[in-house]
PDB file of C-alpha atoms in Angstrom:
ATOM      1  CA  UNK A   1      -7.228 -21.665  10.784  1.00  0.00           C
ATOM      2  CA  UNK A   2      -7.134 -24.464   8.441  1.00  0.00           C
ATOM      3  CA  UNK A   3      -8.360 -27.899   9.783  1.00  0.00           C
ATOM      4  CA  UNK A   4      -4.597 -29.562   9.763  1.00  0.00           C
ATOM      5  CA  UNK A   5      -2.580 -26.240  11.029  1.00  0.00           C
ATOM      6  CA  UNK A   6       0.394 -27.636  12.843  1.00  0.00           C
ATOM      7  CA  UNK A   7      -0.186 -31.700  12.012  1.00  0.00           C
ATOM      8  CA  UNK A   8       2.353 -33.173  10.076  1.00  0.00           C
ATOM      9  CA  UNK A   9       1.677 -36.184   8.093  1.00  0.00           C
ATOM     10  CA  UNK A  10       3.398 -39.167   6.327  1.00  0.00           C
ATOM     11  CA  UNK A  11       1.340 -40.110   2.868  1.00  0.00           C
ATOM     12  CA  UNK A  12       3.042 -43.502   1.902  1.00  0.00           C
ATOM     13  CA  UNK A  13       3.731 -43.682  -1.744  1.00  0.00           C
ATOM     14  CA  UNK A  14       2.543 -40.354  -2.974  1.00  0.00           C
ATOM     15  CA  UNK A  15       4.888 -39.079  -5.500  1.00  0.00           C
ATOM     16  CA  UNK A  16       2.481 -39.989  -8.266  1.00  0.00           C
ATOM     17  CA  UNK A  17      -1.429 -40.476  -8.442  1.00  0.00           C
ATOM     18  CA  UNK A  18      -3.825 -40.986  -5.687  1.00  0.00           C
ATOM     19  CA  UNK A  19      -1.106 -40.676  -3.032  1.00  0.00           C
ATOM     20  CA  UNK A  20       0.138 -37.578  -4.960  1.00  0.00           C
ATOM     21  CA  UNK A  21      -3.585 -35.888  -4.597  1.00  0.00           C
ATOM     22  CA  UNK A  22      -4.011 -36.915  -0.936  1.00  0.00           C
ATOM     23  CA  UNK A  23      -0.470 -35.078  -0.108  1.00  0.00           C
ATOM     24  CA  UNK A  24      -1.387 -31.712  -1.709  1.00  0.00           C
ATOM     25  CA  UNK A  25      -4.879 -32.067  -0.410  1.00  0.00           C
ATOM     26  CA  UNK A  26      -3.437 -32.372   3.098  1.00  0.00           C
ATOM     27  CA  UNK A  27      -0.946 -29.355   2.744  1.00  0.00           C
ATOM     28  CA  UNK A  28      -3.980 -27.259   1.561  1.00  0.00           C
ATOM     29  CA  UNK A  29      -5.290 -28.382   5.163  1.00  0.00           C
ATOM     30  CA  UNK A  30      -2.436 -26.538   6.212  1.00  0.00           C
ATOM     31  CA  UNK A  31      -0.503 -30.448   7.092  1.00  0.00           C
ATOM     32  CA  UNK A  32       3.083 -30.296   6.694  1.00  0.00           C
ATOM     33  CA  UNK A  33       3.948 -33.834   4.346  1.00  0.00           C
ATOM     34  CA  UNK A  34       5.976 -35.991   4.243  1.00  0.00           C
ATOM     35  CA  UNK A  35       5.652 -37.313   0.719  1.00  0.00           C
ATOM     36  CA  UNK A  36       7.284 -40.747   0.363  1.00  0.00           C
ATOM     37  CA  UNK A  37       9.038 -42.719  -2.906  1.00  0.00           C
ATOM     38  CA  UNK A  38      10.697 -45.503  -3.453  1.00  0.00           C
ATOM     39  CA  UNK A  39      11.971 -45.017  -7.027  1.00  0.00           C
ATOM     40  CA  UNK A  40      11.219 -41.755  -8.311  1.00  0.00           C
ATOM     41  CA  UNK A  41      12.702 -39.087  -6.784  1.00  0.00           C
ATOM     42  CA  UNK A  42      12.406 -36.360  -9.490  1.00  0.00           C
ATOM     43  CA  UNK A  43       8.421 -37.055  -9.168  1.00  0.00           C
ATOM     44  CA  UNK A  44       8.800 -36.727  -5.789  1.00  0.00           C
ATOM     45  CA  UNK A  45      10.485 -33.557  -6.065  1.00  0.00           C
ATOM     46  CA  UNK A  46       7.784 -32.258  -8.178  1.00  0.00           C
ATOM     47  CA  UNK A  47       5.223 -33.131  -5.731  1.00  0.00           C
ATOM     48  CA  UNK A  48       7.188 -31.366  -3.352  1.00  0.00           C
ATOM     49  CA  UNK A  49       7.562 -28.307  -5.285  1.00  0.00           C
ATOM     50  CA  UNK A  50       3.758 -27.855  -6.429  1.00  0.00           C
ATOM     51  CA  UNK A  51       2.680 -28.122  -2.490  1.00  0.00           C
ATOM     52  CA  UNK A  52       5.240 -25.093  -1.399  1.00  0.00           C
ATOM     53  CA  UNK A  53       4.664 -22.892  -4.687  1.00  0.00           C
ATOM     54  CA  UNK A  54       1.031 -23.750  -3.330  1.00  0.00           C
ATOM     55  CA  UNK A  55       2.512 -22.106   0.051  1.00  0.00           C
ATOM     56  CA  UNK A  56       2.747 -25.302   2.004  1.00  0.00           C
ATOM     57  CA  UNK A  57       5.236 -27.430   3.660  1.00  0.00           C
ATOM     58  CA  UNK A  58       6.608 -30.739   1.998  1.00  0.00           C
ATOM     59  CA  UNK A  59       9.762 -32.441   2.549  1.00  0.00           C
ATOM     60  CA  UNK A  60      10.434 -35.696  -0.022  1.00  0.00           C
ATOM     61  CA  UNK A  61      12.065 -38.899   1.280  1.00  0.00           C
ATOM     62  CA  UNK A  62      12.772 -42.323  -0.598  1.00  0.00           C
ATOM     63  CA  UNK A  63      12.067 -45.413   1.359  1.00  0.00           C
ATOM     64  CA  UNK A  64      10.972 -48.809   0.526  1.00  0.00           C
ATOM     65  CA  UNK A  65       8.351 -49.728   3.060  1.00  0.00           C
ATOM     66  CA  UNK A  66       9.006 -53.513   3.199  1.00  0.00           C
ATOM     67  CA  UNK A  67      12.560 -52.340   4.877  1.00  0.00           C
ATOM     68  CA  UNK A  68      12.523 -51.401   8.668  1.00  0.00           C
ATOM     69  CA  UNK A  69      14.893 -48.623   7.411  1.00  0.00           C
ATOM     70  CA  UNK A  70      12.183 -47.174   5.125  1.00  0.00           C
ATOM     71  CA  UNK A  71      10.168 -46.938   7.990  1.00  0.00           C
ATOM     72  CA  UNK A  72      11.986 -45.134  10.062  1.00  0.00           C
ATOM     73  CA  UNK A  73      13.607 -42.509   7.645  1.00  0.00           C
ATOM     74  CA  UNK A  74      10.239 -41.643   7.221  1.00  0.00           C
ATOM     75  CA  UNK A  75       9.371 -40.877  10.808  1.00  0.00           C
ATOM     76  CA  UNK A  76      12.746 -39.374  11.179  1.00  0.00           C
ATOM     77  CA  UNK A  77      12.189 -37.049   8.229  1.00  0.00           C
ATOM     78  CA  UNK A  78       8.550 -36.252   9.708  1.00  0.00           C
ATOM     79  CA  UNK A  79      10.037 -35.531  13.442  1.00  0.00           C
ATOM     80  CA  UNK A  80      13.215 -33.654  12.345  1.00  0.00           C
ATOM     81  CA  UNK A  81      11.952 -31.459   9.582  1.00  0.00           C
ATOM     82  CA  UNK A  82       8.327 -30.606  11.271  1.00  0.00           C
ATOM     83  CA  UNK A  83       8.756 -31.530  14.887  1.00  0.00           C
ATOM     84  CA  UNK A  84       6.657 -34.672  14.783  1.00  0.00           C
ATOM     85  CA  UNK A  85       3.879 -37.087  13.430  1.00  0.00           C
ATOM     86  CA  UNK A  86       0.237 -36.422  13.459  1.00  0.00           C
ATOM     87  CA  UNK A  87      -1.450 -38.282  10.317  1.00  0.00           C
ATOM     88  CA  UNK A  88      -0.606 -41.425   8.470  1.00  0.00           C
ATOM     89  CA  UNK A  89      -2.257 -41.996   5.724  1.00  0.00           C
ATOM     90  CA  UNK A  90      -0.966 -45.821   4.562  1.00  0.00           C
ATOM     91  CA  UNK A  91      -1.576 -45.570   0.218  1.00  0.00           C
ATOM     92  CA  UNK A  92       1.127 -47.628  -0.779  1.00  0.00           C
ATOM     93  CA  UNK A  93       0.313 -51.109  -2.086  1.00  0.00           C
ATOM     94  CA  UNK A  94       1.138 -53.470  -4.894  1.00  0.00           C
ATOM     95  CA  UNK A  95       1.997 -56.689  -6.374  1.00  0.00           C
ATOM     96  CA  UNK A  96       1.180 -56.622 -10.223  1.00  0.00           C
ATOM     97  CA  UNK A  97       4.348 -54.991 -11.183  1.00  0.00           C
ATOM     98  CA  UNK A  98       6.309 -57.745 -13.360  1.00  0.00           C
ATOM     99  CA  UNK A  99       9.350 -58.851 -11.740  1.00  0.00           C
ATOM    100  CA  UNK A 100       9.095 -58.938  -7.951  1.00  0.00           C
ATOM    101  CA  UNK A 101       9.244 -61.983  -5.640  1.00  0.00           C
ATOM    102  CA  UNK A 102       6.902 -64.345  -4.960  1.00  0.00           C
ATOM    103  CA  UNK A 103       5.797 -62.772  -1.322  1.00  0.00           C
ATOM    104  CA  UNK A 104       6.014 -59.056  -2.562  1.00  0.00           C
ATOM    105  CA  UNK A 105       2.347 -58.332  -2.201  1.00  0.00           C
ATOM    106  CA  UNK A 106       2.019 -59.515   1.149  1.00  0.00           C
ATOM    107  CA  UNK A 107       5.049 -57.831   2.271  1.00  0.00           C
ATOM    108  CA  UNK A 108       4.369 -55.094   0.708  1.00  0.00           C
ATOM    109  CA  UNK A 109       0.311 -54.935   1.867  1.00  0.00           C
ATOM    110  CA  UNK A 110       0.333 -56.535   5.093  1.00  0.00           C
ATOM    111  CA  UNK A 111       3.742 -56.667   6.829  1.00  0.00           C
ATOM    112  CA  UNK A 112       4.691 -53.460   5.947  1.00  0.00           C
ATOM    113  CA  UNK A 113       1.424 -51.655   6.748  1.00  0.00           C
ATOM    114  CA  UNK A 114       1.470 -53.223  10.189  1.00  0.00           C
ATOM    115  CA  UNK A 115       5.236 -52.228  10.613  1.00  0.00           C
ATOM    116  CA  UNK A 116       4.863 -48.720   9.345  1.00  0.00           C
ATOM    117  CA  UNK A 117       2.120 -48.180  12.132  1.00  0.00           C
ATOM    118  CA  UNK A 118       3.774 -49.839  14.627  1.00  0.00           C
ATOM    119  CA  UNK A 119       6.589 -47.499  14.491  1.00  0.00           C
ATOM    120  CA  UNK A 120       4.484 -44.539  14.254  1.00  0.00           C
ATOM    121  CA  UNK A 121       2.734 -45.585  16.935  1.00  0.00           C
ATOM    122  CA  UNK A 122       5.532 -44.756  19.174  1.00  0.00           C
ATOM    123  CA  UNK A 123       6.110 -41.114  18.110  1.00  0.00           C
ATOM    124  CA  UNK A 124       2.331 -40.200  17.622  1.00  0.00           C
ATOM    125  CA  UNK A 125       0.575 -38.702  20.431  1.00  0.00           C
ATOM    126  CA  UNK A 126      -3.105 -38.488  21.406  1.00  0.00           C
ATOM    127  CA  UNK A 127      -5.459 -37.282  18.587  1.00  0.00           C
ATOM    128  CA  UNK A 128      -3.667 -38.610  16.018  1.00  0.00           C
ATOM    129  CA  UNK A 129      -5.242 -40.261  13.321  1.00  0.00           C
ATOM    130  CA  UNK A 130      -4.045 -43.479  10.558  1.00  0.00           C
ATOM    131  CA  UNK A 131      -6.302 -43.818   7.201  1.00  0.00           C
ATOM    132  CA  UNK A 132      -5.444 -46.782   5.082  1.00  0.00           C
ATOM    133  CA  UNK A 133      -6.785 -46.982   1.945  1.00  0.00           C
ATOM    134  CA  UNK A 134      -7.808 -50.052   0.253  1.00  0.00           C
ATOM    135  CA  UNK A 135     -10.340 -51.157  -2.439  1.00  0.00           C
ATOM    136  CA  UNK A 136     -13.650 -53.106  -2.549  1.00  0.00           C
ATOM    137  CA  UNK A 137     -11.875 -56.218  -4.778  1.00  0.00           C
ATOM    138  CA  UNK A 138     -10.104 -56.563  -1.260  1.00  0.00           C
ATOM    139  CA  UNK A 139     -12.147 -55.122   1.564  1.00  0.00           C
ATOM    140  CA  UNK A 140     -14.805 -57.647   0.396  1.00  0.00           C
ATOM    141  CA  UNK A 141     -12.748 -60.455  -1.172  1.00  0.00           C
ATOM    142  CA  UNK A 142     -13.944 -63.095   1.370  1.00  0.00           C
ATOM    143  CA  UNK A 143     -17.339 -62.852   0.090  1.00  0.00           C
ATOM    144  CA  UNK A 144     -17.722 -61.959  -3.391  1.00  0.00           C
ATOM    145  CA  UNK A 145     -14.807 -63.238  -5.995  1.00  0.00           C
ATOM    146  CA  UNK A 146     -12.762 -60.663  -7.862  1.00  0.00           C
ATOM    147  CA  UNK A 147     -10.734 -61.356 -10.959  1.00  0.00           C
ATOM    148  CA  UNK A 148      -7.631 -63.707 -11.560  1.00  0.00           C
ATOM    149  CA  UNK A 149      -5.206 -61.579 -11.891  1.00  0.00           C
ATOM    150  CA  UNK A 150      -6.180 -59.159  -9.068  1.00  0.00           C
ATOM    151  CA  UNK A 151      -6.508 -61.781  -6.778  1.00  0.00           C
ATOM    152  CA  UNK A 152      -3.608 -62.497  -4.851  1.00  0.00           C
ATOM    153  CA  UNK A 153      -3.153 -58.484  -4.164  1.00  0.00           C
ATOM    154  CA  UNK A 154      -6.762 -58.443  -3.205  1.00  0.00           C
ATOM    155  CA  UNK A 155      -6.273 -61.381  -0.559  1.00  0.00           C
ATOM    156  CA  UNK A 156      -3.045 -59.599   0.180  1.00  0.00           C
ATOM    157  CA  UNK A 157      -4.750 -56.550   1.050  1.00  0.00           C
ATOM    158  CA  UNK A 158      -7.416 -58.012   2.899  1.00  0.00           C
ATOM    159  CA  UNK A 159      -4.550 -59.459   5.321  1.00  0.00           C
ATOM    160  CA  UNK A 160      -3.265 -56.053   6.008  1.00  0.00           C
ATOM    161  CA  UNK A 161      -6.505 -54.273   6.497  1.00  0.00           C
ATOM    162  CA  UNK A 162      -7.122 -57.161   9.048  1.00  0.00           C
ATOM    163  CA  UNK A 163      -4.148 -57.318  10.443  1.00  0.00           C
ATOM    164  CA  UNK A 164      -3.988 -53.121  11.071  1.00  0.00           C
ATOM    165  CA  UNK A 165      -7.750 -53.841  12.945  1.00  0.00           C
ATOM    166  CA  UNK A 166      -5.747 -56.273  15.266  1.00  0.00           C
ATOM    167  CA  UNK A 167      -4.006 -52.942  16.534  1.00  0.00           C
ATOM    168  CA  UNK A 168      -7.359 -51.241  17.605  1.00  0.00           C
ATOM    169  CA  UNK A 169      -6.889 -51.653  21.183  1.00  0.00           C
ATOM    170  CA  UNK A 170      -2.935 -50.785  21.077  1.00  0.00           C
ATOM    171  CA  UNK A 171      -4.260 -47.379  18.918  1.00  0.00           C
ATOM    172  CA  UNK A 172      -7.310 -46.566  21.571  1.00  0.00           C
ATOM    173  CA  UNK A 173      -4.310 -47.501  24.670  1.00  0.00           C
ATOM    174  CA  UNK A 174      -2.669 -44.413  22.722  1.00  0.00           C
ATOM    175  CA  UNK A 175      -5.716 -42.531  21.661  1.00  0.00           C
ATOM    176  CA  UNK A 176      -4.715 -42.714  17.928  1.00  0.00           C
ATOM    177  CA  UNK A 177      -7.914 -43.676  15.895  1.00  0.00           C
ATOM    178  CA  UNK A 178      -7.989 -46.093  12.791  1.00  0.00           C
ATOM    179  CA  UNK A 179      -9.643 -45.216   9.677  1.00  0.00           C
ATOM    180  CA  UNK A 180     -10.107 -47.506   6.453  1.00  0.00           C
ATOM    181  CA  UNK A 181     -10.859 -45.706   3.709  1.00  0.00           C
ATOM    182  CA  UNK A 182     -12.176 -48.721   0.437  1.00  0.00           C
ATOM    183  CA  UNK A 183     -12.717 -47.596  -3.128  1.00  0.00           C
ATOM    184  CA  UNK A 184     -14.094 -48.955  -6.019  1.00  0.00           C
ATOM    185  CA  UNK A 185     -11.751 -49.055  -9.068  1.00  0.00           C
ATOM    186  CA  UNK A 186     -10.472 -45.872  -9.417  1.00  0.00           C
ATOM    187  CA  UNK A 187      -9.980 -44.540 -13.441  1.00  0.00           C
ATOM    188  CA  UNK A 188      -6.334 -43.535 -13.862  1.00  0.00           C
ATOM    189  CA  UNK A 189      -4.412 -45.454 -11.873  1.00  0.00           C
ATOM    190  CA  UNK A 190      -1.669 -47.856 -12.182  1.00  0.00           C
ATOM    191  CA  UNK A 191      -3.861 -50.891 -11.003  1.00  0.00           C
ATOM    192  CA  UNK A 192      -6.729 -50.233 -13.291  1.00  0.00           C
ATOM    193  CA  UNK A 193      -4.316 -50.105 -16.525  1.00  0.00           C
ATOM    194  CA  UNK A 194      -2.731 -53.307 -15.030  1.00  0.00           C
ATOM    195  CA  UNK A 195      -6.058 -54.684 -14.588  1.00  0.00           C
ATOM    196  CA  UNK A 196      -7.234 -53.793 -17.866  1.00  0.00           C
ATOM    197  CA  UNK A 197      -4.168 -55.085 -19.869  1.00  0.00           C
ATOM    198  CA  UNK A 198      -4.660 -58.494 -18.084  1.00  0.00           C
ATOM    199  CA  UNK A 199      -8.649 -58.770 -18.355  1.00  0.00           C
ATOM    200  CA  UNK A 200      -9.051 -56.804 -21.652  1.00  0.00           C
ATOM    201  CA  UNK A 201     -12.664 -54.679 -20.386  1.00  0.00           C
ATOM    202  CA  UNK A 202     -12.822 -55.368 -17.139  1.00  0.00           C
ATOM    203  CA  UNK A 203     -12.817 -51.213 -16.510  1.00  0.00           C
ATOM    204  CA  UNK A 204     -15.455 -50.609 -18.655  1.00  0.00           C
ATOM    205  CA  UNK A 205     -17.612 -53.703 -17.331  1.00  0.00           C
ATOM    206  CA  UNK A 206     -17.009 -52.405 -13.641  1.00  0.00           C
ATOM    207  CA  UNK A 207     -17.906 -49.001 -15.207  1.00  0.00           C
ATOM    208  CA  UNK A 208     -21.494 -50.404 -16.468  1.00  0.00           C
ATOM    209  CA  UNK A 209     -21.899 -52.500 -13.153  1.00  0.00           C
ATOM    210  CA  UNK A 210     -21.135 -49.227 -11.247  1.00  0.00           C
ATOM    211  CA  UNK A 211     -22.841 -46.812 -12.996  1.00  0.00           C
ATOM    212  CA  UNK A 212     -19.524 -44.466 -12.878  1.00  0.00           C
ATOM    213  CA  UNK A 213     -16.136 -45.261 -11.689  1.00  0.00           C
ATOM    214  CA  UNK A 214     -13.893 -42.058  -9.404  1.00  0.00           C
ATOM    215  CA  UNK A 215     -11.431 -40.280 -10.701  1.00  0.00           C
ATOM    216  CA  UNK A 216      -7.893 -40.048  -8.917  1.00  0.00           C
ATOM    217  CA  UNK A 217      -8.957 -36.361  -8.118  1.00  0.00           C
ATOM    218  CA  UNK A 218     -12.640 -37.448  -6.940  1.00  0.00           C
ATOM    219  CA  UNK A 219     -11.398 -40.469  -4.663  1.00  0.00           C
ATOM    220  CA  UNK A 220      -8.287 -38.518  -3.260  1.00  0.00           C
ATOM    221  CA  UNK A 221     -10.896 -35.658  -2.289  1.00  0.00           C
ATOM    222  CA  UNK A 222     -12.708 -38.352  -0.193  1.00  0.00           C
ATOM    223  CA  UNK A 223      -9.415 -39.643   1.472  1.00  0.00           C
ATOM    224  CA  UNK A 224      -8.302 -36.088   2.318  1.00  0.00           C
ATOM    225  CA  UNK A 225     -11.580 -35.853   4.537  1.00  0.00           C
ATOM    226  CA  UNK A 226     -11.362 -38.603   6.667  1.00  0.00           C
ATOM    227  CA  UNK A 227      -7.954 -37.305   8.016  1.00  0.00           C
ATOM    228  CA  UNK A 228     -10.579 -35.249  10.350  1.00  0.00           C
ATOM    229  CA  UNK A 229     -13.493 -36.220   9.736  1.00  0.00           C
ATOM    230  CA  UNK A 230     -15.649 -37.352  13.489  1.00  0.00           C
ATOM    231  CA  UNK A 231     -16.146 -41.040  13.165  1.00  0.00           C
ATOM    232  CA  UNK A 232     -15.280 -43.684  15.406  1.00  0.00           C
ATOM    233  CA  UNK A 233     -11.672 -45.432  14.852  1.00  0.00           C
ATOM    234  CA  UNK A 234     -12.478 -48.750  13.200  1.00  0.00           C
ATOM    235  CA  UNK A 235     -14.756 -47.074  10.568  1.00  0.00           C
ATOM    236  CA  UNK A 236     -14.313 -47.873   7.043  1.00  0.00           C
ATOM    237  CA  UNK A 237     -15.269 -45.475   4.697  1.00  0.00           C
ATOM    238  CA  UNK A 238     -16.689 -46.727   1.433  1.00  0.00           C
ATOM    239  CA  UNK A 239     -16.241 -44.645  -1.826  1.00  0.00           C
ATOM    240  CA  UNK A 240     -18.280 -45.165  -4.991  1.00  0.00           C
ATOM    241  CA  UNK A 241     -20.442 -48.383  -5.904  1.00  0.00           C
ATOM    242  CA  UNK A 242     -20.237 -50.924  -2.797  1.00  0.00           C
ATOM    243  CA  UNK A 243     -23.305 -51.802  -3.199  1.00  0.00           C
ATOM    244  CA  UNK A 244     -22.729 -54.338  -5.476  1.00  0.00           C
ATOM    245  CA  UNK A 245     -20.360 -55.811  -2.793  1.00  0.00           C
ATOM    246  CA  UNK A 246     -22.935 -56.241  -0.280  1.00  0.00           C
ATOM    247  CA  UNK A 247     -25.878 -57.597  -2.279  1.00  0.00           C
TER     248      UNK A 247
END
């Protein structure tokens, strides 16, 4: 049997990138997903279509997190279509796209993260597990500086990974454990382009400070094992040059 045989899971944001990885990842566990947009549904759709020509399970569903409705279409869609909710693996985040309010980044990375579990909470049963993913720029933004224009996401981040911690003894009342799963900059992604088109070089400097940066492939592999791997809920998980971080 595959690990995730009969464990359904919600990957938040995943119809592109990192999110996109994790989900087929998970369905090659044997997880049925629920892969989540806000936007994009014909990316979504593709997603969708690459796990089950794989010969998994996928069902897409648009919500916007920051909505108590996006919430709960996904846990509908989760419970309805695969007859309930083992895994939720929190990816979305944000706050450099041009042309959202002035709170989007903490609604977004902390209020929504926190309501998203909370609702899962109730519908999850004992053994389930929550990975939220995050990066070092926020895991350790209270100690070493990050740049300008990451920033506010970073601090925004920061606040959500605390504020998910805060839940530990709801998630242990409920025997649902808490992973955090924190990444260096990751090559590929939207945030590193963004990054890199507001601090022209700051990729390749972290690259040289680093030694190597993860690929969207490499750092989704490591995100797809802490859905079971044994460690205690509370862990965080650090992928790829944290070193630096801690000196």
């Amino acid at each position: 049997m595959a690990a995730l045989d009969g464990t359904t899971a919600i990957v938040t944001g995943s119809s592109r990138g990192i999110g996109a990885d994790v989900a087929k990842l998970l369905a090659d566990q044997g997880a049925a997903v629920v892969v989540n947009y806000r936007q994009k549904a014909p990316r979504a759709a593709k997603v969708v279509a690459g796990i089950e020509a794989a010969g998994g399970k996928a069902v897409a569903v648009g919500a916007d997190l920051t909505t108590a409705e996006g919430s709960a279409a996904l846990i509908t869609a989760a419970v309805d279509s695969f007859g309930g909710l083992g895994l939720l693996v929190l990816n979305a985040s944000g706050g450099m796209e041009s042309g959202v309010e002035e709170d989007y980044a903490l609604k977004l990375n902390r209020d929504a993260q926190v309501n998203m579990l909370k609702a899962a909470m109730e519908v999850m049963p004992t053994g389930s597990r929550v990975v939220f993913i995050t990066s070092h720029q926020a895991h350790f933004i209270n100690t070493v500086p990050t740049m300008e224009a990451y920033e506010a996401v970073a601090r925004s981040k920061r606040a959500g990974e605390d504020a998910l911690r805060e839940l530990l003894p709801e998630l242990e009342a409920k025997g649902i454990t808490l992973v955090v799963v924190s990444g260096d900059m990751i090559e590929g992604t939207v945030t590193a382009t963004l990054l890199d088109r507001a601090t022209p070089g700051a990729i390749e400097a972290r690259r040289e400070q680093a030694g190597r940066l993860y690929s969207v492939a490499e750092f989704a592999a490591e995100i797809a094992k802490m859905a079971t791997a044994d460690v205690p809920s509370g862990h965080t998980e650090y992928v790829g040059g944290y070193e630096y971080f801690t000196k």
